[in-house]
mmCIF file of C-alpha atoms in Angstrom:
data_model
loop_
_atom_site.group_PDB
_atom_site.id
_atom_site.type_symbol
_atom_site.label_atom_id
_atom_site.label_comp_id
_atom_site.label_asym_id
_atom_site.label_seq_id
_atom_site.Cartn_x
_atom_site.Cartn_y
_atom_site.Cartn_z
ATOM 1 C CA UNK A 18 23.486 -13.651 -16.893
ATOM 2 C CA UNK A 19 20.780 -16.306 -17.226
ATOM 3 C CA UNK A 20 21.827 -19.981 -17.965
ATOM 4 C CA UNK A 21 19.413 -20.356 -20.611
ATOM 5 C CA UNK A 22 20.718 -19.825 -24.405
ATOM 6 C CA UNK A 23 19.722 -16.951 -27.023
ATOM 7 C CA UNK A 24 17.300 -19.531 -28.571
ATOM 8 C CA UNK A 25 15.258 -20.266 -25.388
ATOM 9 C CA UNK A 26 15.255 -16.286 -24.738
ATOM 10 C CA UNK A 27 13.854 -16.162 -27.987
ATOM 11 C CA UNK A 28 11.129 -18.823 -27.440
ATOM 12 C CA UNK A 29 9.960 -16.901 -24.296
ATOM 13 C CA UNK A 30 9.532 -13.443 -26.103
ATOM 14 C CA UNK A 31 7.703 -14.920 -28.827
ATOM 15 C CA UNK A 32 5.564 -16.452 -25.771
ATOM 16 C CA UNK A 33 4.735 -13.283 -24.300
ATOM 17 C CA UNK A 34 3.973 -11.771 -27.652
ATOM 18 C CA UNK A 35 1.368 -14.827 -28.120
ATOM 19 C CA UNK A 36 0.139 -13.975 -24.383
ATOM 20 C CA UNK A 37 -0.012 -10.340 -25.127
ATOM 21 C CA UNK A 38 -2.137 -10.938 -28.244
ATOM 22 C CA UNK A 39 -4.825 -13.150 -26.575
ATOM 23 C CA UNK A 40 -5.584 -11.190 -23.198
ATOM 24 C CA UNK A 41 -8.250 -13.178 -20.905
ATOM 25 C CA UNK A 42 -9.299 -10.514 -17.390
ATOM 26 C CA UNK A 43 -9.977 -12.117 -14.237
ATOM 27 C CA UNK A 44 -11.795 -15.256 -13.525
ATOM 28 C CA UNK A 45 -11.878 -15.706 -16.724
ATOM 29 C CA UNK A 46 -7.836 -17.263 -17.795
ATOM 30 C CA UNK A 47 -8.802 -20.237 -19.207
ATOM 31 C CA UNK A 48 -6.809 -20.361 -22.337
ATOM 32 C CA UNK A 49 -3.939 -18.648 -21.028
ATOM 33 C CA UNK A 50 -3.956 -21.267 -17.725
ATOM 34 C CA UNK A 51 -3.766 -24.200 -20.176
ATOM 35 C CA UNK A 52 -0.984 -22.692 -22.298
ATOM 36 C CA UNK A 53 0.628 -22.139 -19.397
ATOM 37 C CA UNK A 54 0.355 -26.144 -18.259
ATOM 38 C CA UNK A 55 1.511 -26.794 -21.801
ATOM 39 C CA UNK A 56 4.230 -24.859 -21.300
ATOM 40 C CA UNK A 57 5.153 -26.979 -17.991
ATOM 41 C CA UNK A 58 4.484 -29.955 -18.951
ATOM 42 C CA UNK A 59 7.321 -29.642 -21.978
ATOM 43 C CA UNK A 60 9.754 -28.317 -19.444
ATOM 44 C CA UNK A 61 9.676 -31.486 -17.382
ATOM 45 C CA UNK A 62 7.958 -30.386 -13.877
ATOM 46 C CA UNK A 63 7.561 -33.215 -11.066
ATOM 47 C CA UNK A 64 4.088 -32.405 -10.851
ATOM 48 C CA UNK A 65 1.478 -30.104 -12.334
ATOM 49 C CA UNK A 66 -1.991 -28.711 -10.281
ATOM 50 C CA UNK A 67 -4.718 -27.055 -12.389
ATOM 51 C CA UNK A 68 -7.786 -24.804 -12.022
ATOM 52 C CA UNK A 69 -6.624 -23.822 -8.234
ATOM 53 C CA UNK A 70 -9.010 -21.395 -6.918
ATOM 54 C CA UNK A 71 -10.251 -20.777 -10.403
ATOM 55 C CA UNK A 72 -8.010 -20.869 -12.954
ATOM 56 C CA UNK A 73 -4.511 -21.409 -11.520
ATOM 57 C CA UNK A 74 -1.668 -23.480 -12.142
ATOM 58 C CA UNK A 75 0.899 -24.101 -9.860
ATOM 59 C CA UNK A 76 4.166 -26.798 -10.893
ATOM 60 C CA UNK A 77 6.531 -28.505 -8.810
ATOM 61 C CA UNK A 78 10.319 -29.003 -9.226
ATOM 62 C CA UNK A 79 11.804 -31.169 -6.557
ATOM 63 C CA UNK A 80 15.613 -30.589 -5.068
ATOM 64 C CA UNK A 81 17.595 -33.874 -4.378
ATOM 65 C CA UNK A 82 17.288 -33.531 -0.723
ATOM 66 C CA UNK A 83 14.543 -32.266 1.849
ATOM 67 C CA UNK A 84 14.832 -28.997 2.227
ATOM 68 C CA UNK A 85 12.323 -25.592 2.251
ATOM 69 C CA UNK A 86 9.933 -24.620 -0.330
ATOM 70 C CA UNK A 87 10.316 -21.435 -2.508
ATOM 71 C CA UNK A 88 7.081 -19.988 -4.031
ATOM 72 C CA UNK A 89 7.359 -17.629 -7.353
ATOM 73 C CA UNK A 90 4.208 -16.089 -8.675
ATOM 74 C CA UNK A 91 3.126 -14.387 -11.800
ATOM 75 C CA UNK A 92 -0.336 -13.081 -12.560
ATOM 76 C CA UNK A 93 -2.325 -14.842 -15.368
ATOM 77 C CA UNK A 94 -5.177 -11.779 -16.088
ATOM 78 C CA UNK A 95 -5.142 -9.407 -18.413
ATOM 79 C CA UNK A 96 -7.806 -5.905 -18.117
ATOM 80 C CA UNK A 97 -10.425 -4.571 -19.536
ATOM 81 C CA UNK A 98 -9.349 -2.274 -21.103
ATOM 82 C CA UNK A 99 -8.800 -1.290 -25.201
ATOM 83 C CA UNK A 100 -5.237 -1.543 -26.304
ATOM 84 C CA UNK A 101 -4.223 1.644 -28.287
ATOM 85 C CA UNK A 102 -0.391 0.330 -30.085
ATOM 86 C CA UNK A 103 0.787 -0.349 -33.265
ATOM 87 C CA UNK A 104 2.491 -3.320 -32.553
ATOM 88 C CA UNK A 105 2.794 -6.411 -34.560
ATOM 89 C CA UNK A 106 2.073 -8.161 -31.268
ATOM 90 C CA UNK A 107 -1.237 -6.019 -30.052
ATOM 91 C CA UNK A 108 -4.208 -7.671 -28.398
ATOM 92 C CA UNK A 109 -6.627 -9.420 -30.814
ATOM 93 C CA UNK A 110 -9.808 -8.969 -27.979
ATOM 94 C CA UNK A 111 -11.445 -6.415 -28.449
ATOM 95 C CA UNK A 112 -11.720 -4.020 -25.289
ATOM 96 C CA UNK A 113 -9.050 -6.366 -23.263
ATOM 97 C CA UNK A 114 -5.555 -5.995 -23.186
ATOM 98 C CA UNK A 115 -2.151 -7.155 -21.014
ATOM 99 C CA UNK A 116 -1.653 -3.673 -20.199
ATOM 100 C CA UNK A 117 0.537 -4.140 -16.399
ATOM 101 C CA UNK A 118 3.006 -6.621 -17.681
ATOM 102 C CA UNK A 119 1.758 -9.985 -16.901
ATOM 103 C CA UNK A 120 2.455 -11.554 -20.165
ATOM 104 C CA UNK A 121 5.970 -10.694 -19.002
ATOM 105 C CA UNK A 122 5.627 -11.783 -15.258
ATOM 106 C CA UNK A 123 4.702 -15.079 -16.322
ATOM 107 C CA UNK A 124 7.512 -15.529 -18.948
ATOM 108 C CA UNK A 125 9.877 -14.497 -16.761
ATOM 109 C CA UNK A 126 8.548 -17.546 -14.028
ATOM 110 C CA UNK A 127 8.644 -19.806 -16.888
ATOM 111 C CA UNK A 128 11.856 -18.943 -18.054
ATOM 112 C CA UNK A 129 12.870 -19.893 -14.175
ATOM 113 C CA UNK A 130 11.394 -23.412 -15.177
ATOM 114 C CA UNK A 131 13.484 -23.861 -17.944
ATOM 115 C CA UNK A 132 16.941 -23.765 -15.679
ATOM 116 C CA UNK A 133 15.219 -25.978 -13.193
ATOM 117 C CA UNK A 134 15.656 -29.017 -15.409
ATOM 118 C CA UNK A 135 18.936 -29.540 -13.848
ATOM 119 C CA UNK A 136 16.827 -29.663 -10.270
ATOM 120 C CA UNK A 137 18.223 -27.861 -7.030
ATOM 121 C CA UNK A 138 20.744 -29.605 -4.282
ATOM 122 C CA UNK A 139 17.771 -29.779 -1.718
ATOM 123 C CA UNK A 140 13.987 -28.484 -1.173
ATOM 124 C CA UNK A 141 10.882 -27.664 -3.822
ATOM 125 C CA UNK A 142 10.556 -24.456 -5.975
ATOM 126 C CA UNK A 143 6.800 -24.122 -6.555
ATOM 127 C CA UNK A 144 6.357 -22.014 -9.910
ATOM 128 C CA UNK A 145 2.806 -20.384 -9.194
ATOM 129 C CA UNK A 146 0.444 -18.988 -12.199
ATOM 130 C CA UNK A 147 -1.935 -17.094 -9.854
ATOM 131 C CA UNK A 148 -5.589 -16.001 -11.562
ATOM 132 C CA UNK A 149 -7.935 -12.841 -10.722
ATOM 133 C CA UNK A 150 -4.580 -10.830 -9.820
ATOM 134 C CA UNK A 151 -6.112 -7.581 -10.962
ATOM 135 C CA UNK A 152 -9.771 -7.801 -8.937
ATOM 136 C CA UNK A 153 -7.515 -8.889 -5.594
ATOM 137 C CA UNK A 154 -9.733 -12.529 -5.308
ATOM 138 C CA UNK A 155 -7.134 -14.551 -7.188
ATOM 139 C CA UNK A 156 -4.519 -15.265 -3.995
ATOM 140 C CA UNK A 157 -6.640 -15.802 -1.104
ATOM 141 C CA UNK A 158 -8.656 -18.070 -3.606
ATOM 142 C CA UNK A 159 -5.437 -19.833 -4.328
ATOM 143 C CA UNK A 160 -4.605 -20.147 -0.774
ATOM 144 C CA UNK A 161 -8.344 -21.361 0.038
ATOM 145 C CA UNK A 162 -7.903 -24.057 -2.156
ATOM 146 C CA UNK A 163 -7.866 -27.511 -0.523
ATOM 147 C CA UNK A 164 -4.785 -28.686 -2.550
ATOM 148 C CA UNK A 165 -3.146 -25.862 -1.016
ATOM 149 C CA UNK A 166 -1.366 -27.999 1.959
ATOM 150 C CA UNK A 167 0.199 -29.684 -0.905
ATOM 151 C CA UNK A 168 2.122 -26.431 -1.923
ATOM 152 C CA UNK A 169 2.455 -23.888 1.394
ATOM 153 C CA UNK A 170 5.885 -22.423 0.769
ATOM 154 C CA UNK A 171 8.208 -21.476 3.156
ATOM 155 C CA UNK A 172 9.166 -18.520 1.108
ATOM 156 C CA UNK A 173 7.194 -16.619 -1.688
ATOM 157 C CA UNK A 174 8.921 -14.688 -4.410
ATOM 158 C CA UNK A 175 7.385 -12.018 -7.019
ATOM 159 C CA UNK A 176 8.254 -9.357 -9.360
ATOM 160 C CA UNK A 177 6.546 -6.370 -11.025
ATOM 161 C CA UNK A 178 7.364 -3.671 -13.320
ATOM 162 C CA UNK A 179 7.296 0.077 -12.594
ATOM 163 C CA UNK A 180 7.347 2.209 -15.314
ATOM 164 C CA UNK A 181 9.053 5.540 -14.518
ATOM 165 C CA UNK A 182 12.533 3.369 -13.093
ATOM 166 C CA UNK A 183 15.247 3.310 -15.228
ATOM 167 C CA UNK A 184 15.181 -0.263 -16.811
ATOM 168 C CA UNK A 185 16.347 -3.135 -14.886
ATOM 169 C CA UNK A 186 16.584 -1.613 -11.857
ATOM 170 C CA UNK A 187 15.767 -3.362 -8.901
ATOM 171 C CA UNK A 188 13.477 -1.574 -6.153
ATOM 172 C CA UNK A 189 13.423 -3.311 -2.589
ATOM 173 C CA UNK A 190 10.849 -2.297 -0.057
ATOM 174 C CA UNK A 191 11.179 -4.362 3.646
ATOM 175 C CA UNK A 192 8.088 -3.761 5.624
ATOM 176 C CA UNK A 193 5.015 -2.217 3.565
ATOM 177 C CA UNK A 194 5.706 -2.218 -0.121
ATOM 178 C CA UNK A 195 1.898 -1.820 -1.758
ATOM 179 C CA UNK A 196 -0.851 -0.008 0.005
ATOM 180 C CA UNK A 197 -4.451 -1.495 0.894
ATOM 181 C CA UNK A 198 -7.488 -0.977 -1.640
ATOM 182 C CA UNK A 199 -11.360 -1.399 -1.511
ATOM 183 C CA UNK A 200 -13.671 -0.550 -3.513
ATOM 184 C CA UNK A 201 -17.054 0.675 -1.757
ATOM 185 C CA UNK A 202 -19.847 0.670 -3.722
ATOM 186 C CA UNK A 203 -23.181 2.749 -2.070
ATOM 187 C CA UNK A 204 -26.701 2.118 -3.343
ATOM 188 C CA UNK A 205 -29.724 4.571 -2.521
ATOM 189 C CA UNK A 206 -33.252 4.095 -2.674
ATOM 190 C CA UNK A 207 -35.871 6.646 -2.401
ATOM 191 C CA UNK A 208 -38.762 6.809 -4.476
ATOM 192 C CA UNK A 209 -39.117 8.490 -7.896
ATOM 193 C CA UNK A 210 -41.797 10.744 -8.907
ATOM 194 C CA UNK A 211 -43.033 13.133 -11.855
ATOM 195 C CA UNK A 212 -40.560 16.051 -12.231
ATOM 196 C CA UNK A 213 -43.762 18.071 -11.862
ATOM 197 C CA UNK A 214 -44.113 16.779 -8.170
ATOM 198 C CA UNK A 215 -40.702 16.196 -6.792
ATOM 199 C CA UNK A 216 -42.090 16.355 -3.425
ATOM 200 C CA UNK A 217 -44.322 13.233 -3.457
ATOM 201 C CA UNK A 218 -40.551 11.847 -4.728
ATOM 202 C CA UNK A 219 -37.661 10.941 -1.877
ATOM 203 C CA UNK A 220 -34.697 11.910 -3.882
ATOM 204 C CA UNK A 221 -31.012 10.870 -3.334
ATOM 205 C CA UNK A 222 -29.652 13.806 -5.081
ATOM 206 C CA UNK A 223 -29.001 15.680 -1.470
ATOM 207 C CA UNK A 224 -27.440 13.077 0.087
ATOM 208 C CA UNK A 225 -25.625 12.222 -2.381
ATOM 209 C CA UNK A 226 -24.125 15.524 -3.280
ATOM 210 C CA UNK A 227 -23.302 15.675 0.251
ATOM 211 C CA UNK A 228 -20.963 12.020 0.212
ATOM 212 C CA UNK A 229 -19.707 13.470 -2.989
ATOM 213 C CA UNK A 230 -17.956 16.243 -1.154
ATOM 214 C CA UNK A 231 -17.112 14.113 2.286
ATOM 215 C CA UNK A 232 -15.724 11.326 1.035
ATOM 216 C CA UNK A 233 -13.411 12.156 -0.943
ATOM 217 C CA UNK A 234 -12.028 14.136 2.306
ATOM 218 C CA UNK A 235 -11.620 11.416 4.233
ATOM 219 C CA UNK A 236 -7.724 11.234 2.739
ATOM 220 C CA UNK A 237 -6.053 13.304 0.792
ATOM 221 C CA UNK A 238 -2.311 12.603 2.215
ATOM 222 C CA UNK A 239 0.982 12.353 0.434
ATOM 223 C CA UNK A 240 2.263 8.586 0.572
ATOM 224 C CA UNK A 241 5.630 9.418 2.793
ATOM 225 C CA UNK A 242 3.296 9.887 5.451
ATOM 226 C CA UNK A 243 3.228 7.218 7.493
ATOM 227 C CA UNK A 244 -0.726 8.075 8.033
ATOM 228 C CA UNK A 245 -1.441 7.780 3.935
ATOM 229 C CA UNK A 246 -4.718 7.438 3.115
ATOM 230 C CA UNK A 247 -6.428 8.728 0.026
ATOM 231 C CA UNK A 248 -10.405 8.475 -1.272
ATOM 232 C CA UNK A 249 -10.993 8.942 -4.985
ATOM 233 C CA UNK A 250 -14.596 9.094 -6.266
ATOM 234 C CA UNK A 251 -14.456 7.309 -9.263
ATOM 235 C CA UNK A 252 -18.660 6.592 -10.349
ATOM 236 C CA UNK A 253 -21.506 8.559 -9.855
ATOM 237 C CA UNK A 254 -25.305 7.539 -11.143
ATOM 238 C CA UNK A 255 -28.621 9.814 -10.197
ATOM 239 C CA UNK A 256 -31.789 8.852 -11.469
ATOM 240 C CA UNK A 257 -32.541 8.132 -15.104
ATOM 241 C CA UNK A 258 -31.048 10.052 -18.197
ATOM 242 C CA UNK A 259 -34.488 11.795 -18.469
ATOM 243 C CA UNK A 260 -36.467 15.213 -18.147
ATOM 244 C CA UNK A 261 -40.034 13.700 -16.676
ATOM 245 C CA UNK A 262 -38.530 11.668 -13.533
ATOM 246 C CA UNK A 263 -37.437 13.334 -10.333
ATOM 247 C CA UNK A 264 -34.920 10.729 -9.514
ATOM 248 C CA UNK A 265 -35.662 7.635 -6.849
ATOM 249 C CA UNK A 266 -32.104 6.024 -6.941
ATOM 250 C CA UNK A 267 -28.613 6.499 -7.148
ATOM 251 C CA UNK A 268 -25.475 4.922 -6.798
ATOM 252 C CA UNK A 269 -22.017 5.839 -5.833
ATOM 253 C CA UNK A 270 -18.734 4.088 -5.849
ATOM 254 C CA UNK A 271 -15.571 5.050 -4.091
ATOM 255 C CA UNK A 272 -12.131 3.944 -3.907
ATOM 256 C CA UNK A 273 -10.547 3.762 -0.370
ATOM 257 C CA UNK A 274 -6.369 3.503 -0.036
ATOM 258 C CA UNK A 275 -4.262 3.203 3.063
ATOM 259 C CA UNK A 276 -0.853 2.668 4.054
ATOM 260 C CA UNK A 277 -1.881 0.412 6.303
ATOM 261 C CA UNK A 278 -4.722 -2.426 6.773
ATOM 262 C CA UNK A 279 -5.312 -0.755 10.639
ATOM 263 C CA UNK A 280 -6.222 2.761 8.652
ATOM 264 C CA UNK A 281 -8.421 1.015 5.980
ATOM 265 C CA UNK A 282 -10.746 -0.634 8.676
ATOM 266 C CA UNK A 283 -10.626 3.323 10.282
ATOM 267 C CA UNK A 284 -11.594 4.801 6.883
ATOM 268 C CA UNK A 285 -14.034 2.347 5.964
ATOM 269 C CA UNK A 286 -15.805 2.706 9.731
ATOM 270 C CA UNK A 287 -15.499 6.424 8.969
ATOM 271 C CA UNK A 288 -17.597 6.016 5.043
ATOM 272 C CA UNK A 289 -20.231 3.898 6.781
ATOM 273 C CA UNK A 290 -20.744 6.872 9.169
ATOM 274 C CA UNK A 291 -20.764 9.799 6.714
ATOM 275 C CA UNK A 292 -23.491 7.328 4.688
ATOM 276 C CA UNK A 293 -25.401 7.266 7.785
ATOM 277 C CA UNK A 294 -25.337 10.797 8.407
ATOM 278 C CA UNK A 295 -26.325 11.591 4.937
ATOM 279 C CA UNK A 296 -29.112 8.812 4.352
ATOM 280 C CA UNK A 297 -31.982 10.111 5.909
ATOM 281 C CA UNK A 298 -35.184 8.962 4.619
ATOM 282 C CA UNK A 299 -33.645 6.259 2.174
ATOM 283 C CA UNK A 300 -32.360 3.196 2.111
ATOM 284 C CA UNK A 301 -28.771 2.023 1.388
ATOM 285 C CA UNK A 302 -26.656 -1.206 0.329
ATOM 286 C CA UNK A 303 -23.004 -1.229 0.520
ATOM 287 C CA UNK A 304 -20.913 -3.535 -1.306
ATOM 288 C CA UNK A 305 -17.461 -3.785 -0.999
ATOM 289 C CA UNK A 306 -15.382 -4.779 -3.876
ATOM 290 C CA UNK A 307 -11.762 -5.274 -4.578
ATOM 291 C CA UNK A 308 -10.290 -5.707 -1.653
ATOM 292 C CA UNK A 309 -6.948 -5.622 -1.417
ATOM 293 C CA UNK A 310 -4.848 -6.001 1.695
ATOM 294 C CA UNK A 311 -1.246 -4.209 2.482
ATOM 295 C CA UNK A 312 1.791 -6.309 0.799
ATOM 296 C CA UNK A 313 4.519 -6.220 3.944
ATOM 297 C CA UNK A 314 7.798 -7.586 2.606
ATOM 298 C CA UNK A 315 9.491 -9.563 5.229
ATOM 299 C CA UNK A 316 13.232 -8.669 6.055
ATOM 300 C CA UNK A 317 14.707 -11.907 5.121
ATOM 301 C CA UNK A 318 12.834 -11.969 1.901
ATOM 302 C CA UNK A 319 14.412 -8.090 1.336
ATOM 303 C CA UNK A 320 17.854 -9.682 2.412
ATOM 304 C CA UNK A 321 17.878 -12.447 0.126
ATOM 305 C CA UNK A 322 16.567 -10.430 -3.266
ATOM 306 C CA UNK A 323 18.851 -7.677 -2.200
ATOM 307 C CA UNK A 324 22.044 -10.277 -2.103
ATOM 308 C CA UNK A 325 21.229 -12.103 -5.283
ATOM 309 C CA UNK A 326 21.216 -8.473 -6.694
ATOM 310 C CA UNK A 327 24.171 -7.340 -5.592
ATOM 311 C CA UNK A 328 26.205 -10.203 -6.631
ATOM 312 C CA UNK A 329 24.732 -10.334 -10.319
ATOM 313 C CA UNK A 330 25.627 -6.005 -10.271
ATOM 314 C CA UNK A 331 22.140 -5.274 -10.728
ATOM 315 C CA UNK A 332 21.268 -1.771 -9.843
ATOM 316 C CA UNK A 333 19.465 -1.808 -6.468
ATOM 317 C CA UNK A 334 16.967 1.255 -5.415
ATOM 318 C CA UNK A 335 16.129 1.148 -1.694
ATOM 319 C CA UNK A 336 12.035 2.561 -2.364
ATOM 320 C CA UNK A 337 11.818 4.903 0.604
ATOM 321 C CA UNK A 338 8.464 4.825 0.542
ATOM 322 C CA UNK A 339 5.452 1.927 -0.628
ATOM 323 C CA UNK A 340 3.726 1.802 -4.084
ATOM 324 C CA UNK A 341 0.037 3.796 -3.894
ATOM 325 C CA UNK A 342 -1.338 1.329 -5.869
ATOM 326 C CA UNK A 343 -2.173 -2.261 -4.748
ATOM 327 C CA UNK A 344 -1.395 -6.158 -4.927
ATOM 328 C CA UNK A 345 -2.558 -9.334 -3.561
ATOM 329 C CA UNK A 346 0.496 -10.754 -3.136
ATOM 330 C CA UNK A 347 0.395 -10.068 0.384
ATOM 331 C CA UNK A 348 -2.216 -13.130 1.252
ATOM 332 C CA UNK A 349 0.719 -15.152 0.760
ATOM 333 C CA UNK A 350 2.574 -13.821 3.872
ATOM 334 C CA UNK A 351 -0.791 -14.260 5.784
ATOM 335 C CA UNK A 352 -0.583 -17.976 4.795
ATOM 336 C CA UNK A 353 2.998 -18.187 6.488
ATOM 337 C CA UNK A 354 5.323 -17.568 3.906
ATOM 338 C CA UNK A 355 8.178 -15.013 4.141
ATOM 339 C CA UNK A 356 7.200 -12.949 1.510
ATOM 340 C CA UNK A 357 9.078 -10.685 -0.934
ATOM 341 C CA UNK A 358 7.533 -8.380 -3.763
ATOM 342 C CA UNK A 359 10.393 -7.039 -5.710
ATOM 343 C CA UNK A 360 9.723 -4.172 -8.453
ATOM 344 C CA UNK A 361 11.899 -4.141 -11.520
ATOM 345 C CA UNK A 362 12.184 -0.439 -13.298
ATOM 346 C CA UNK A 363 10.484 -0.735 -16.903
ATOM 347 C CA UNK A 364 11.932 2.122 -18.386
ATOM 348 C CA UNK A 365 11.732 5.360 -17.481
ATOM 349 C CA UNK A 366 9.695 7.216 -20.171
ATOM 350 C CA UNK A 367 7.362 4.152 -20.374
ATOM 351 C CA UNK A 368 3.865 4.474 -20.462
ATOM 352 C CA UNK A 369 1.903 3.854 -17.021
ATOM 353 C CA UNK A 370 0.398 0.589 -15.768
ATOM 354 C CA UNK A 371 -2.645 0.315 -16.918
ATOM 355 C CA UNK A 372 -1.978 2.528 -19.690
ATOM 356 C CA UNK A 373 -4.213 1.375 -22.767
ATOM 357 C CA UNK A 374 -0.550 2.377 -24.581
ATOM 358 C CA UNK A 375 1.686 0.127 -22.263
ATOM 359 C CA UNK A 376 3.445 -2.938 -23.130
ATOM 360 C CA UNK A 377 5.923 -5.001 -21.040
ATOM 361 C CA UNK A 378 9.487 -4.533 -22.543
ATOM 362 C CA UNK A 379 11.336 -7.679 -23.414
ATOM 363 C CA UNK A 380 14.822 -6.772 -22.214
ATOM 364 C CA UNK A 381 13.555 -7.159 -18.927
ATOM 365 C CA UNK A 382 12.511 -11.085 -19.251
ATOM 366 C CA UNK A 383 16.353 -12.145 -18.782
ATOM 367 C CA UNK A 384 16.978 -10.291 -15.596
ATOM 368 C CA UNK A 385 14.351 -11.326 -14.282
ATOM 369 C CA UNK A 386 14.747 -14.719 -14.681
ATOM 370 C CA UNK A 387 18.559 -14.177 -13.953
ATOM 371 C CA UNK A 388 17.393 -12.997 -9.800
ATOM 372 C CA UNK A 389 15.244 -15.714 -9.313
ATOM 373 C CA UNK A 390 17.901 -18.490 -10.933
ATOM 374 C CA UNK A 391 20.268 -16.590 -8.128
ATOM 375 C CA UNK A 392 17.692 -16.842 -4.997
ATOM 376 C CA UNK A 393 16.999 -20.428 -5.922
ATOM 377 C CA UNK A 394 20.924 -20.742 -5.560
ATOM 378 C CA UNK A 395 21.148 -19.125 -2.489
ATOM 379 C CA UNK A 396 17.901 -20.784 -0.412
ATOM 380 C CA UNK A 397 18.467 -23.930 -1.665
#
């Protein structure tokens, strides 16, 4: 197990509580981001960067000898969502809440920290406190900083929980492990008039009862198809809550997911033609929002988790299939690093990600640590 002692495990899940209680959503991790330097500062890092594309923190810990760079990353944001739990530990913001496990992602990087006070033979490790995780801005951001040619890792390491796995379990994934999201957000504008006189009115109502039926259609697949793509309607506005106003605007938003970044450009060519179709007479914005990319895990990075593993007789699930829901790790592997998103089982009765009942469990924090102490070892 982990080289650090019961006391500094201790320290770290009283950390994570402290996290967990003061929950800050994307672009907007200020507290937690200088915490988080605190924290790195006290543990002795060579060097320490601040507010990278927004709110990150990134800290270096040089090897003795030239050598390549490893990358691990933990997410800084919390959601915005209401935690529901009794716990002594429960978020003190209202309507915000650590509710996927980042409070323990970034203990778990920290806790890496800790061991690397006795430095490695050769190379950097590059501990990475990535913002905006949960809207998919944070990486690229990161990556589009211009202290970022002071970092660029030849290898980037990450974990995340998935409730539903037994408990320490360690799922690998080599080629696509998290599927590409948008969100597409569709504004209409017609022109409103007296519910007397709907006529002298252009109404959205038709065409938008019409994209409320195709695009939901354009994927409803299972994700072992190597095709997967799935469209879930998730807002729909008409008009004003009213009786005297036959409606003049509307809005509709839409959540696109693909297996693959090749399908998402095909589904979201395939939207803009259905809104075309259905617009006649109005006119129409598009936004789109969240954009997430496909994570591909490279086959070295699967190689090396899946050896470190092994030797520590962690339980290993080869995921035959990638996660529906999705990550922005994978901007890291477009930057040039080989890339490696593990998943680490969080119990298998536990309450979903994003779950306003979820809470990261704290018997995970020293096996996580204990992989990444083991991949340091091995790289470097």
């Amino acid at each position: 197990m982990t080289d650090l002692s019961d006391a500094q495990l201790r320290y770290l899940t009283a950390l994570r509580h402290d996290l967990h209680r003061r929950p800050e959503i994307s672009g907007q991790e200020t507290q937690t981001a200088n915490r988080i330097a605190l924290e790195l500062r006290q543990i002795g890092a060579d060097r320490i960067w601040q507010n990278l594309g927004g709110h990150g923190v990134a800290a270096e810990f040089k090897g003795q000898n030239p050598g390549p760079t490893i990358l691990f990353r933990a997410e800084l944001d919390g959601l915005p969502i209401q935690e529901i739990s009794e716990l002594s530990y429960r978020s003190e913001v209202g309507g915000k809440g650590h509710l996927c496990g980042h409070d323990g992602h970034m203990c778990m990087v920290l806790g890496l920290g800790m061991t690397l006070q006795k430095r490695p033979k050769s190379g950097r490790v590059i501990l990475l406190f990535q913002p905006a995780e949960e809207t998919g801005f944070g990486a690229q951001a990161v990556i589009d900083d211009p202290r970022w040619g002071q970092i660029c890792p030849d290898y980037a390491f990450a974990f995340h929980n998935v409730p539903g796995r037994p408990i320490g379990e360690i799922g690998l994934r080599n080629g696509v492990a998290n599927c590409a999201s948008r969100g597409m957000k569709i504004r209409l504008q017609g022109k409103s008039s007296h519910a007397a006189a709907p006529e002298d009115g252009i109404s959205p109502a038709t065409a938008m009862a019409q994209l409320m039926q195709q695009l939901p259609a354009l994927g409803q697949g299972n994700i072992k198809d190597a095709d997967f793509a799935l469209s879930t309607l998730t807002h729909v506005q008409l008009g004003e809550p009213t009786f005297g106003i036959a409606p003049g605007q509307g809005e509709i938003r839409v959540t696109l997911r693909s297996r693959t970044d090749e399908m998402m450009q095909e589904m979201s060519s395939r939207a803009l033609n259905l809104l075309n179709e259905a617009q006649t007479g109005l006119r129409s914005d598009v936004d789109w929002c969240d954009v997430f990319y496909a994570v591909n895990n490279h086959a070295e990075g699967c190689d090396i988790a899946r050896k470190a593993a092994a030797s520590l007789g962690y339980s290993i699930f080869e995921m035959p299939h990638p996660m529906r829901w999705s990550e922005d790790f994978g901007r890291f592997e477009n930057a040039g690093a080989c890339t490696n998103l593990m998943f680490m089982g969080s119990g298998e009765t536990q309450p979903q990600l994003h779950n306003p009942d979820f809470d990261f469990p704290d018997a995970l924090l020293p096996i996580g640590i204990d992989l990444y102490e083991r991949i340091v070892a091995q790289v470097l």
